[in-house]
Amino acid sequence: MIDSAGVKSGEEIFEEFRNELYLSYMFLYTYGDIDVAMDAFEYNALASPYRLQYFTVPWNMIDIAEQADRFEEIVVGMGLVDYWESNGWTRMCRQTDDGLTCERFDEGN
């Protein structure tokens, strides 16, 4: 996978390594764009037969991911919003009048 960096597009890397546990959203974002990172997030959350990263939200890039048009749709499809509504919201995401809002959580906040 590392040998693909800078040689292949993010889309090519995702297609080749989609079922690898260590394929990170940030890696795909770096060599592709937010769309390919969201492709991987959606695949891992909703379509992968292995659900390798089922509940792995791309927290390390939440400020970028949350801006993607598909992010809220994927999180809703995963059942996370229903879970958070029933059990309490995570420190990083909350429901607002404008929809789901997520941001990085810093211990100092």
PDB file of N, CA and C in Angstrom:
ATOM      1  N   MET A   1       0.824  -1.182   0.000  1.00  0.00           N
ATOM      2  CA  MET A   1       0.000   0.000   0.000  1.00  0.00           C
ATOM      3  C   MET A   1       0.875   1.254   0.000  1.00  0.00           C
ATOM      4  N   ILE A   2       1.907   1.262   0.827  1.00  0.00           N
ATOM      5  CA  ILE A   2       2.797   2.415   0.891  1.00  0.00           C
ATOM      6  C   ILE A   2       3.462   2.655  -0.461  1.00  0.00           C
ATOM      7  N   ASP A   3       3.802   1.585  -1.176  1.00  0.00           N
ATOM      8  CA  ASP A   3       4.421   1.729  -2.494  1.00  0.00           C
ATOM      9  C   ASP A   3       3.484   2.384  -3.504  1.00  0.00           C
ATOM     10  N   SER A   4       2.186   2.371  -3.225  1.00  0.00           N
ATOM     11  CA  SER A   4       1.202   2.989  -4.115  1.00  0.00           C
ATOM     12  C   SER A   4       1.128   4.495  -3.939  1.00  0.00           C
ATOM     13  N   ALA A   5       1.603   4.983  -2.811  1.00  0.00           N
ATOM     14  CA  ALA A   5       1.516   6.417  -2.494  1.00  0.00           C
ATOM     15  C   ALA A   5       2.254   7.241  -3.544  1.00  0.00           C
ATOM     16  N   GLY A   6       1.526   8.182  -4.127  1.00  0.00           N
ATOM     17  CA  GLY A   6       2.106   9.052  -5.118  1.00  0.00           C
ATOM     18  C   GLY A   6       2.226   8.433  -6.498  1.00  0.00           C
ATOM     19  N   VAL A   7       1.962   7.139  -6.606  1.00  0.00           N
ATOM     20  CA  VAL A   7       2.031   6.447  -7.886  1.00  0.00           C
ATOM     21  C   VAL A   7       0.625   6.191  -8.416  1.00  0.00           C
ATOM     22  N   LYS A   8      -0.259   5.784  -7.514  1.00  0.00           N
ATOM     23  CA  LYS A   8      -1.644   5.494  -7.874  1.00  0.00           C
ATOM     24  C   LYS A   8      -2.557   6.559  -7.280  1.00  0.00           C
ATOM     25  N   SER A   9      -3.717   6.678  -7.871  1.00  0.00           N
ATOM     26  CA  SER A   9      -4.710   7.617  -7.350  1.00  0.00           C
ATOM     27  C   SER A   9      -5.347   7.048  -6.083  1.00  0.00           C
ATOM     28  N   GLY A  10      -5.992   7.894  -5.332  1.00  0.00           N
ATOM     29  CA  GLY A  10      -6.718   7.439  -4.153  1.00  0.00           C
ATOM     30  C   GLY A  10      -7.759   6.400  -4.508  1.00  0.00           C
ATOM     31  N   GLU A  11      -8.429   6.588  -5.634  1.00  0.00           N
ATOM     32  CA  GLU A  11      -9.445   5.643  -6.085  1.00  0.00           C
ATOM     33  C   GLU A  11      -8.832   4.269  -6.377  1.00  0.00           C
ATOM     34  N   GLU A  12      -7.667   4.268  -7.034  1.00  0.00           N
ATOM     35  CA  GLU A  12      -6.991   3.005  -7.338  1.00  0.00           C
ATOM     36  C   GLU A  12      -6.533   2.306  -6.058  1.00  0.00           C
ATOM     37  N   ILE A  13      -6.023   3.090  -5.125  1.00  0.00           N
ATOM     38  CA  ILE A  13      -5.574   2.519  -3.856  1.00  0.00           C
ATOM     39  C   ILE A  13      -6.759   1.904  -3.117  1.00  0.00           C
ATOM     40  N   PHE A  14      -7.872   2.621  -3.073  1.00  0.00           N
ATOM     41  CA  PHE A  14      -9.070   2.092  -2.409  1.00  0.00           C
ATOM     42  C   PHE A  14      -9.527   0.796  -3.068  1.00  0.00           C
ATOM     43  N   GLU A  15      -9.613   0.764  -4.385  1.00  0.00           N
ATOM     44  CA  GLU A  15     -10.076  -0.437  -5.077  1.00  0.00           C
ATOM     45  C   GLU A  15      -9.158  -1.626  -4.808  1.00  0.00           C
ATOM     46  N   GLU A  16      -7.867  -1.384  -4.782  1.00  0.00           N
ATOM     47  CA  GLU A  16      -6.922  -2.475  -4.587  1.00  0.00           C
ATOM     48  C   GLU A  16      -6.880  -2.977  -3.145  1.00  0.00           C
ATOM     49  N   PHE A  17      -7.038  -2.066  -2.190  1.00  0.00           N
ATOM     50  CA  PHE A  17      -6.841  -2.426  -0.783  1.00  0.00           C
ATOM     51  C   PHE A  17      -8.106  -2.275   0.064  1.00  0.00           C
ATOM     52  N   ARG A  18      -9.267  -2.263  -0.543  1.00  0.00           N
ATOM     53  CA  ARG A  18     -10.513  -1.964   0.170  1.00  0.00           C
ATOM     54  C   ARG A  18     -10.783  -2.877   1.366  1.00  0.00           C
ATOM     55  N   ASN A  19     -10.304  -4.084   1.363  1.00  0.00           N
ATOM     56  CA  ASN A  19     -10.566  -5.001   2.476  1.00  0.00           C
ATOM     57  C   ASN A  19      -9.404  -5.125   3.453  1.00  0.00           C
ATOM     58  N   GLU A  20      -8.458  -4.225   3.355  1.00  0.00           N
ATOM     59  CA  GLU A  20      -7.326  -4.240   4.276  1.00  0.00           C
ATOM     60  C   GLU A  20      -7.683  -3.461   5.539  1.00  0.00           C
ATOM     61  N   LEU A  21      -7.435  -4.042   6.665  1.00  0.00           N
ATOM     62  CA  LEU A  21      -7.753  -3.415   7.946  1.00  0.00           C
ATOM     63  C   LEU A  21      -7.022  -2.089   8.135  1.00  0.00           C
ATOM     64  N   TYR A  22      -5.840  -1.966   7.564  1.00  0.00           N
ATOM     65  CA  TYR A  22      -5.017  -0.791   7.823  1.00  0.00           C
ATOM     66  C   TYR A  22      -5.169   0.314   6.793  1.00  0.00           C
ATOM     67  N   LEU A  23      -6.115   0.201   5.896  1.00  0.00           N
ATOM     68  CA  LEU A  23      -6.344   1.262   4.917  1.00  0.00           C
ATOM     69  C   LEU A  23      -7.030   2.423   5.630  1.00  0.00           C
ATOM     70  N   SER A  24      -6.325   3.519   5.763  1.00  0.00           N
ATOM     71  CA  SER A  24      -6.875   4.626   6.545  1.00  0.00           C
ATOM     72  C   SER A  24      -7.566   5.653   5.659  1.00  0.00           C
ATOM     73  N   TYR A  25      -8.551   6.312   6.249  1.00  0.00           N
ATOM     74  CA  TYR A  25      -9.271   7.366   5.544  1.00  0.00           C
ATOM     75  C   TYR A  25      -8.346   8.529   5.227  1.00  0.00           C
ATOM     76  N   MET A  26      -7.461   8.876   6.150  1.00  0.00           N
ATOM     77  CA  MET A  26      -6.540   9.986   5.935  1.00  0.00           C
ATOM     78  C   MET A  26      -5.567   9.667   4.793  1.00  0.00           C
ATOM     79  N   PHE A  27      -5.117   8.426   4.714  1.00  0.00           N
ATOM     80  CA  PHE A  27      -4.234   8.008   3.620  1.00  0.00           C
ATOM     81  C   PHE A  27      -4.954   8.213   2.289  1.00  0.00           C
ATOM     82  N   LEU A  28      -6.193   7.766   2.197  1.00  0.00           N
ATOM     83  CA  LEU A  28      -6.961   7.924   0.962  1.00  0.00           C
ATOM     84  C   LEU A  28      -7.229   9.390   0.657  1.00  0.00           C
ATOM     85  N   TYR A  29      -7.506  10.171   1.674  1.00  0.00           N
ATOM     86  CA  TYR A  29      -7.734  11.600   1.483  1.00  0.00           C
ATOM     87  C   TYR A  29      -6.473  12.274   0.950  1.00  0.00           C
ATOM     88  N   THR A  30      -5.326  11.875   1.488  1.00  0.00           N
ATOM     89  CA  THR A  30      -4.060  12.469   1.076  1.00  0.00           C
ATOM     90  C   THR A  30      -3.745  12.167  -0.385  1.00  0.00           C
ATOM     91  N   TYR A  31      -4.039  10.954  -0.833  1.00  0.00           N
ATOM     92  CA  TYR A  31      -3.705  10.557  -2.205  1.00  0.00           C
ATOM     93  C   TYR A  31      -4.905  10.598  -3.140  1.00  0.00           C
ATOM     94  N   GLY A  32      -6.021  11.029  -2.647  1.00  0.00           N
ATOM     95  CA  GLY A  32      -7.211  11.165  -3.472  1.00  0.00           C
ATOM     96  C   GLY A  32      -7.911  12.456  -3.094  1.00  0.00           C
ATOM     97  N   ASP A  33      -9.070  12.323  -2.478  1.00  0.00           N
ATOM     98  CA  ASP A  33      -9.811  13.485  -1.999  1.00  0.00           C
ATOM     99  C   ASP A  33     -10.855  13.006  -0.996  1.00  0.00           C
ATOM    100  N   ILE A  34     -11.699  13.901  -0.556  1.00  0.00           N
ATOM    101  CA  ILE A  34     -12.691  13.549   0.459  1.00  0.00           C
ATOM    102  C   ILE A  34     -13.672  12.516  -0.087  1.00  0.00           C
ATOM    103  N   ASP A  35     -13.949  12.538  -1.383  1.00  0.00           N
ATOM    104  CA  ASP A  35     -14.903  11.581  -1.944  1.00  0.00           C
ATOM    105  C   ASP A  35     -14.403  10.143  -1.831  1.00  0.00           C
ATOM    106  N   VAL A  36     -13.125   9.911  -2.104  1.00  0.00           N
ATOM    107  CA  VAL A  36     -12.609   8.544  -1.997  1.00  0.00           C
ATOM    108  C   VAL A  36     -12.511   8.124  -0.531  1.00  0.00           C
ATOM    109  N   ALA A  37     -12.215   9.052   0.361  1.00  0.00           N
ATOM    110  CA  ALA A  37     -12.220   8.724   1.792  1.00  0.00           C
ATOM    111  C   ALA A  37     -13.634   8.350   2.236  1.00  0.00           C
ATOM    112  N   MET A  38     -14.642   9.063   1.754  1.00  0.00           N
ATOM    113  CA  MET A  38     -16.031   8.736   2.092  1.00  0.00           C
ATOM    114  C   MET A  38     -16.470   7.442   1.416  1.00  0.00           C
ATOM    115  N   ASP A  39     -15.935   7.139   0.219  1.00  0.00           N
ATOM    116  CA  ASP A  39     -16.208   5.838  -0.410  1.00  0.00           C
ATOM    117  C   ASP A  39     -15.758   4.710   0.506  1.00  0.00           C
ATOM    118  N   ALA A  40     -14.556   4.855   1.064  1.00  0.00           N
ATOM    119  CA  ALA A  40     -14.023   3.830   1.965  1.00  0.00           C
ATOM    120  C   ALA A  40     -14.836   3.747   3.252  1.00  0.00           C
ATOM    121  N   PHE A  41     -15.194   4.891   3.811  1.00  0.00           N
ATOM    122  CA  PHE A  41     -16.002   4.920   5.032  1.00  0.00           C
ATOM    123  C   PHE A  41     -17.343   4.243   4.790  1.00  0.00           C
ATOM    124  N   GLU A  42     -17.990   4.583   3.684  1.00  0.00           N
ATOM    125  CA  GLU A  42     -19.292   3.992   3.364  1.00  0.00           C
ATOM    126  C   GLU A  42     -19.159   2.489   3.118  1.00  0.00           C
ATOM    127  N   TYR A  43     -18.150   2.083   2.388  1.00  0.00           N
ATOM    128  CA  TYR A  43     -17.939   0.664   2.117  1.00  0.00           C
ATOM    129  C   TYR A  43     -17.717  -0.099   3.413  1.00  0.00           C
ATOM    130  N   ASN A  44     -16.835   0.406   4.254  1.00  0.00           N
ATOM    131  CA  ASN A  44     -16.547  -0.263   5.522  1.00  0.00           C
ATOM    132  C   ASN A  44     -17.759  -0.302   6.438  1.00  0.00           C
ATOM    133  N   ALA A  45     -18.555   0.735   6.411  1.00  0.00           N
ATOM    134  CA  ALA A  45     -19.700   0.827   7.317  1.00  0.00           C
ATOM    135  C   ALA A  45     -20.914   0.051   6.833  1.00  0.00           C
ATOM    136  N   LEU A  46     -21.140   0.044   5.527  1.00  0.00           N
ATOM    137  CA  LEU A  46     -22.417  -0.466   5.031  1.00  0.00           C
ATOM    138  C   LEU A  46     -22.334  -1.628   4.043  1.00  0.00           C
ATOM    139  N   ALA A  47     -21.208  -1.822   3.372  1.00  0.00           N
ATOM    140  CA  ALA A  47     -21.172  -2.804   2.296  1.00  0.00           C
ATOM    141  C   ALA A  47     -20.146  -3.919   2.469  1.00  0.00           C
ATOM    142  N   SER A  48     -19.099  -3.683   3.195  1.00  0.00           N
ATOM    143  CA  SER A  48     -18.045  -4.683   3.327  1.00  0.00           C
ATOM    144  C   SER A  48     -18.590  -5.959   3.953  1.00  0.00           C
ATOM    145  N   PRO A  49     -18.294  -7.110   3.338  1.00  0.00           N
ATOM    146  CA  PRO A  49     -18.767  -8.362   3.941  1.00  0.00           C
ATOM    147  C   PRO A  49     -18.095  -8.635   5.296  1.00  0.00           C
ATOM    148  N   TYR A  50     -16.975  -8.000   5.531  1.00  0.00           N
ATOM    149  CA  TYR A  50     -16.239  -8.237   6.767  1.00  0.00           C
ATOM    150  C   TYR A  50     -16.505  -7.179   7.840  1.00  0.00           C
ATOM    151  N   ARG A  51     -17.043  -6.038   7.451  1.00  0.00           N
ATOM    152  CA  ARG A  51     -17.286  -4.932   8.386  1.00  0.00           C
ATOM    153  C   ARG A  51     -16.034  -4.671   9.225  1.00  0.00           C
ATOM    154  N   LEU A  52     -14.895  -4.610   8.548  1.00  0.00           N
ATOM    155  CA  LEU A  52     -13.618  -4.473   9.240  1.00  0.00           C
ATOM    156  C   LEU A  52     -13.562  -3.257  10.144  1.00  0.00           C
ATOM    157  N   GLN A  53     -14.143  -2.175   9.694  1.00  0.00           N
ATOM    158  CA  GLN A  53     -14.077  -0.934  10.456  1.00  0.00           C
ATOM    159  C   GLN A  53     -15.488  -0.415  10.716  1.00  0.00           C
ATOM    160  N   TYR A  54     -16.410  -1.310  11.012  1.00  0.00           N
ATOM    161  CA  TYR A  54     -17.830  -0.951  11.054  1.00  0.00           C
ATOM    162  C   TYR A  54     -18.103   0.317  11.850  1.00  0.00           C
ATOM    163  N   PHE A  55     -17.561   0.394  13.034  1.00  0.00           N
ATOM    164  CA  PHE A  55     -17.827   1.584  13.843  1.00  0.00           C
ATOM    165  C   PHE A  55     -16.633   2.521  13.914  1.00  0.00           C
ATOM    166  N   THR A  56     -15.743   2.419  12.936  1.00  0.00           N
ATOM    167  CA  THR A  56     -14.609   3.318  12.902  1.00  0.00           C
ATOM    168  C   THR A  56     -14.964   4.545  12.085  1.00  0.00           C
ATOM    169  N   VAL A  57     -15.437   5.539  12.756  1.00  0.00           N
ATOM    170  CA  VAL A  57     -15.717   6.829  12.132  1.00  0.00           C
ATOM    171  C   VAL A  57     -14.373   7.519  11.930  1.00  0.00           C
ATOM    172  N   PRO A  58     -14.185   8.240  10.842  1.00  0.00           N
ATOM    173  CA  PRO A  58     -12.891   8.897  10.618  1.00  0.00           C
ATOM    174  C   PRO A  58     -12.670  10.086  11.564  1.00  0.00           C
ATOM    175  N   TRP A  59     -12.573   9.794  12.854  1.00  0.00           N
ATOM    176  CA  TRP A  59     -12.452  10.857  13.861  1.00  0.00           C
ATOM    177  C   TRP A  59     -11.217  11.714  13.653  1.00  0.00           C
ATOM    178  N   ASN A  60     -10.116  11.105  13.173  1.00  0.00           N
ATOM    179  CA  ASN A  60      -8.890  11.878  13.022  1.00  0.00           C
ATOM    180  C   ASN A  60      -8.991  12.944  11.937  1.00  0.00           C
ATOM    181  N   MET A  61     -10.028  12.889  11.127  1.00  0.00           N
ATOM    182  CA  MET A  61     -10.251  13.915  10.105  1.00  0.00           C
ATOM    183  C   MET A  61     -11.710  14.376  10.126  1.00  0.00           C
ATOM    184  N   ILE A  62     -12.293  14.388  11.312  1.00  0.00           N
ATOM    185  CA  ILE A  62     -13.729  14.689  11.437  1.00  0.00           C
ATOM    186  C   ILE A  62     -14.090  16.068  10.892  1.00  0.00           C
ATOM    187  N   ASP A  63     -13.199  17.038  11.030  1.00  0.00           N
ATOM    188  CA  ASP A  63     -13.491  18.375  10.512  1.00  0.00           C
ATOM    189  C   ASP A  63     -13.660  18.361   8.996  1.00  0.00           C
ATOM    190  N   ILE A  64     -12.899  17.509   8.329  1.00  0.00           N
ATOM    191  CA  ILE A  64     -12.995  17.375   6.873  1.00  0.00           C
ATOM    192  C   ILE A  64     -14.185  16.482   6.518  1.00  0.00           C
ATOM    193  N   ALA A  65     -14.284  15.335   7.172  1.00  0.00           N
ATOM    194  CA  ALA A  65     -15.321  14.353   6.853  1.00  0.00           C
ATOM    195  C   ALA A  65     -16.718  14.923   7.074  1.00  0.00           C
ATOM    196  N   GLU A  66     -16.897  15.662   8.151  1.00  0.00           N
ATOM    197  CA  GLU A  66     -18.211  16.204   8.490  1.00  0.00           C
ATOM    198  C   GLU A  66     -18.717  17.162   7.421  1.00  0.00           C
ATOM    199  N   GLN A  67     -17.812  17.729   6.658  1.00  0.00           N
ATOM    200  CA  GLN A  67     -18.211  18.656   5.599  1.00  0.00           C
ATOM    201  C   GLN A  67     -18.637  17.936   4.322  1.00  0.00           C
ATOM    202  N   ALA A  68     -18.314  16.650   4.215  1.00  0.00           N
ATOM    203  CA  ALA A  68     -18.689  15.887   3.021  1.00  0.00           C
ATOM    204  C   ALA A  68     -20.201  15.695   2.998  1.00  0.00           C
ATOM    205  N   ASP A  69     -20.775  15.832   1.842  1.00  0.00           N
ATOM    206  CA  ASP A  69     -22.231  15.716   1.699  1.00  0.00           C
ATOM    207  C   ASP A  69     -22.753  14.380   2.195  1.00  0.00           C
ATOM    208  N   ARG A  70     -21.981  13.317   2.057  1.00  0.00           N
ATOM    209  CA  ARG A  70     -22.447  11.973   2.380  1.00  0.00           C
ATOM    210  C   ARG A  70     -22.220  11.566   3.831  1.00  0.00           C
ATOM    211  N   PHE A  71     -21.436  12.306   4.572  1.00  0.00           N
ATOM    212  CA  PHE A  71     -21.049  11.868   5.911  1.00  0.00           C
ATOM    213  C   PHE A  71     -22.262  11.579   6.801  1.00  0.00           C
ATOM    214  N   GLU A  72     -23.185  12.513   6.894  1.00  0.00           N
ATOM    215  CA  GLU A  72     -24.355  12.316   7.760  1.00  0.00           C
ATOM    216  C   GLU A  72     -25.185  11.130   7.287  1.00  0.00           C
ATOM    217  N   GLU A  73     -25.353  10.986   5.990  1.00  0.00           N
ATOM    218  CA  GLU A  73     -26.124   9.863   5.439  1.00  0.00           C
ATOM    219  C   GLU A  73     -25.497   8.521   5.841  1.00  0.00           C
ATOM    220  N   ILE A  74     -24.182   8.431   5.792  1.00  0.00           N
ATOM    221  CA  ILE A  74     -23.492   7.186   6.156  1.00  0.00           C
ATOM    222  C   ILE A  74     -23.658   6.909   7.646  1.00  0.00           C
ATOM    223  N   VAL A  75     -23.463   7.929   8.467  1.00  0.00           N
ATOM    224  CA  VAL A  75     -23.579   7.752   9.916  1.00  0.00           C
ATOM    225  C   VAL A  75     -25.003   7.357  10.302  1.00  0.00           C
ATOM    226  N   VAL A  76     -25.989   7.932   9.644  1.00  0.00           N
ATOM    227  CA  VAL A  76     -27.385   7.547   9.881  1.00  0.00           C
ATOM    228  C   VAL A  76     -27.589   6.098   9.448  1.00  0.00           C
ATOM    229  N   GLY A  77     -27.074   5.727   8.261  1.00  0.00           N
ATOM    230  CA  GLY A  77     -27.209   4.365   7.759  1.00  0.00           C
ATOM    231  C   GLY A  77     -26.561   3.327   8.664  1.00  0.00           C
ATOM    232  N   MET A  78     -25.493   3.712   9.344  1.00  0.00           N
ATOM    233  CA  MET A  78     -24.819   2.813  10.281  1.00  0.00           C
ATOM    234  C   MET A  78     -25.645   2.590  11.538  1.00  0.00           C
ATOM    235  N   GLY A  79     -26.607   3.472  11.781  1.00  0.00           N
ATOM    236  CA  GLY A  79     -27.388   3.386  13.005  1.00  0.00           C
ATOM    237  C   GLY A  79     -26.782   4.161  14.162  1.00  0.00           C
ATOM    238  N   LEU A  80     -25.708   4.907  13.910  1.00  0.00           N
ATOM    239  CA  LEU A  80     -25.056   5.643  14.990  1.00  0.00           C
ATOM    240  C   LEU A  80     -25.913   6.776  15.530  1.00  0.00           C
ATOM    241  N   VAL A  81     -26.622   7.475  14.653  1.00  0.00           N
ATOM    242  CA  VAL A  81     -27.464   8.573  15.132  1.00  0.00           C
ATOM    243  C   VAL A  81     -28.572   8.033  16.026  1.00  0.00           C
ATOM    244  N   ASP A  82     -29.202   6.935  15.627  1.00  0.00           N
ATOM    245  CA  ASP A  82     -30.220   6.309  16.482  1.00  0.00           C
ATOM    246  C   ASP A  82     -29.616   5.894  17.820  1.00  0.00           C
ATOM    247  N   TYR A  83     -28.428   5.314  17.766  1.00  0.00           N
ATOM    248  CA  TYR A  83     -27.748   4.901  18.993  1.00  0.00           C
ATOM    249  C   TYR A  83     -27.458   6.109  19.881  1.00  0.00           C
ATOM    250  N   TRP A  84     -26.911   7.160  19.301  1.00  0.00           N
ATOM    251  CA  TRP A  84     -26.581   8.357  20.089  1.00  0.00           C
ATOM    252  C   TRP A  84     -27.835   9.006  20.655  1.00  0.00           C
ATOM    253  N   GLU A  85     -28.919   9.018  19.880  1.00  0.00           N
ATOM    254  CA  GLU A  85     -30.167   9.600  20.387  1.00  0.00           C
ATOM    255  C   GLU A  85     -30.699   8.807  21.575  1.00  0.00           C
ATOM    256  N   SER A  86     -30.518   7.506  21.574  1.00  0.00           N
ATOM    257  CA  SER A  86     -31.001   6.655  22.666  1.00  0.00           C
ATOM    258  C   SER A  86     -30.067   6.605  23.859  1.00  0.00           C
ATOM    259  N   ASN A  87     -28.769   6.682  23.599  1.00  0.00           N
ATOM    260  CA  ASN A  87     -27.785   6.437  24.657  1.00  0.00           C
ATOM    261  C   ASN A  87     -26.916   7.640  25.014  1.00  0.00           C
ATOM    262  N   GLY A  88     -27.112   8.732  24.354  1.00  0.00           N
ATOM    263  CA  GLY A  88     -26.307   9.922  24.613  1.00  0.00           C
ATOM    264  C   GLY A  88     -25.337  10.173  23.480  1.00  0.00           C
ATOM    265  N   TRP A  89     -25.161  11.423  23.172  1.00  0.00           N
ATOM    266  CA  TRP A  89     -24.304  11.820  22.067  1.00  0.00           C
ATOM    267  C   TRP A  89     -22.846  11.723  22.462  1.00  0.00           C
ATOM    268  N   THR A  90     -22.012  11.390  21.490  1.00  0.00           N
ATOM    269  CA  THR A  90     -20.571  11.408  21.682  1.00  0.00           C
ATOM    270  C   THR A  90     -20.128  12.853  21.901  1.00  0.00           C
ATOM    271  N   ARG A  91     -18.967  13.033  22.489  1.00  0.00           N
ATOM    272  CA  ARG A  91     -18.462  14.394  22.717  1.00  0.00           C
ATOM    273  C   ARG A  91     -18.150  15.097  21.410  1.00  0.00           C
ATOM    274  N   MET A  92     -18.026  14.357  20.327  1.00  0.00           N
ATOM    275  CA  MET A  92     -17.625  14.956  19.061  1.00  0.00           C
ATOM    276  C   MET A  92     -18.783  15.251  18.117  1.00  0.00           C
ATOM    277  N   CYS A  93     -19.934  14.645  18.329  1.00  0.00           N
ATOM    278  CA  CYS A  93     -21.073  14.864  17.443  1.00  0.00           C
ATOM    279  C   CYS A  93     -22.326  15.155  18.258  1.00  0.00           C
ATOM    280  N   ARG A  94     -23.173  15.990  17.677  1.00  0.00           N
ATOM    281  CA  ARG A  94     -24.450  16.305  18.311  1.00  0.00           C
ATOM    282  C   ARG A  94     -25.442  16.698  17.213  1.00  0.00           C
ATOM    283  N   GLN A  95     -26.698  16.577  17.544  1.00  0.00           N
ATOM    284  CA  GLN A  95     -27.760  16.970  16.620  1.00  0.00           C
ATOM    285  C   GLN A  95     -28.072  18.438  16.855  1.00  0.00           C
ATOM    286  N   THR A  96     -28.163  19.199  15.788  1.00  0.00           N
ATOM    287  CA  THR A  96     -28.538  20.607  15.872  1.00  0.00           C
ATOM    288  C   THR A  96     -29.718  20.838  14.945  1.00  0.00           C
ATOM    289  N   ASP A  97     -30.242  22.040  14.956  1.00  0.00           N
ATOM    290  CA  ASP A  97     -31.336  22.377  14.049  1.00  0.00           C
ATOM    291  C   ASP A  97     -30.924  22.240  12.588  1.00  0.00           C
ATOM    292  N   ASP A  98     -29.632  22.352  12.314  1.00  0.00           N
ATOM    293  CA  ASP A  98     -29.120  22.252  10.951  1.00  0.00           C
ATOM    294  C   ASP A  98     -28.717  20.834  10.569  1.00  0.00           C
ATOM    295  N   GLY A  99     -28.887  19.864  11.471  1.00  0.00           N
ATOM    296  CA  GLY A  99     -28.502  18.482  11.204  1.00  0.00           C
ATOM    297  C   GLY A  99     -27.386  18.051  12.129  1.00  0.00           C
ATOM    298  N   LEU A 100     -26.691  17.027  11.727  1.00  0.00           N
ATOM    299  CA  LEU A 100     -25.597  16.484  12.511  1.00  0.00           C
ATOM    300  C   LEU A 100     -24.395  17.423  12.435  1.00  0.00           C
ATOM    301  N   THR A 101     -23.809  17.733  13.579  1.00  0.00           N
ATOM    302  CA  THR A 101     -22.616  18.569  13.644  1.00  0.00           C
ATOM    303  C   THR A 101     -21.538  17.815  14.395  1.00  0.00           C
ATOM    304  N   CYS A 102     -20.382  17.686  13.784  1.00  0.00           N
ATOM    305  CA  CYS A 102     -19.260  16.989  14.403  1.00  0.00           C
ATOM    306  C   CYS A 102     -18.026  17.865  14.347  1.00  0.00           C
ATOM    307  N   GLU A 103     -17.178  17.714  15.330  1.00  0.00           N
ATOM    308  CA  GLU A 103     -15.933  18.451  15.360  1.00  0.00           C
ATOM    309  C   GLU A 103     -14.934  17.718  16.221  1.00  0.00           C
ATOM    310  N   ARG A 104     -13.679  18.045  16.057  1.00  0.00           N
ATOM    311  CA  ARG A 104     -12.639  17.431  16.871  1.00  0.00           C
ATOM    312  C   ARG A 104     -12.871  17.770  18.335  1.00  0.00           C
ATOM    313  N   PHE A 105     -12.606  16.801  19.174  1.00  0.00           N
ATOM    314  CA  PHE A 105     -12.708  17.013  20.611  1.00  0.00           C
ATOM    315  C   PHE A 105     -11.303  17.182  21.172  1.00  0.00           C
ATOM    316  N   ASP A 106     -11.086  18.256  21.867  1.00  0.00           N
ATOM    317  CA  ASP A 106      -9.813  18.490  22.542  1.00  0.00           C
ATOM    318  C   ASP A 106     -10.061  18.390  24.037  1.00  0.00           C
ATOM    319  N   GLU A 107      -9.201  17.674  24.719  1.00  0.00           N
ATOM    320  CA  GLU A 107      -9.352  17.497  26.169  1.00  0.00           C
ATOM    321  C   GLU A 107      -9.492  18.820  26.911  1.00  0.00           C
ATOM    322  N   GLY A 108      -8.884  19.874  26.379  1.00  0.00           N
ATOM    323  CA  GLY A 108      -8.938  21.174  27.058  1.00  0.00           C
ATOM    324  C   GLY A 108     -10.276  21.864  26.959  1.00  0.00           C
ATOM    325  N   ASN A 109     -11.172  21.372  26.100  1.00  0.00           N
ATOM    326  CA  ASN A 109     -12.493  22.018  25.925  1.00  0.00           C
ATOM    327  C   ASN A 109     -13.491  21.512  26.919  1.00  0.00           C
TER     328      ASN A 109
END
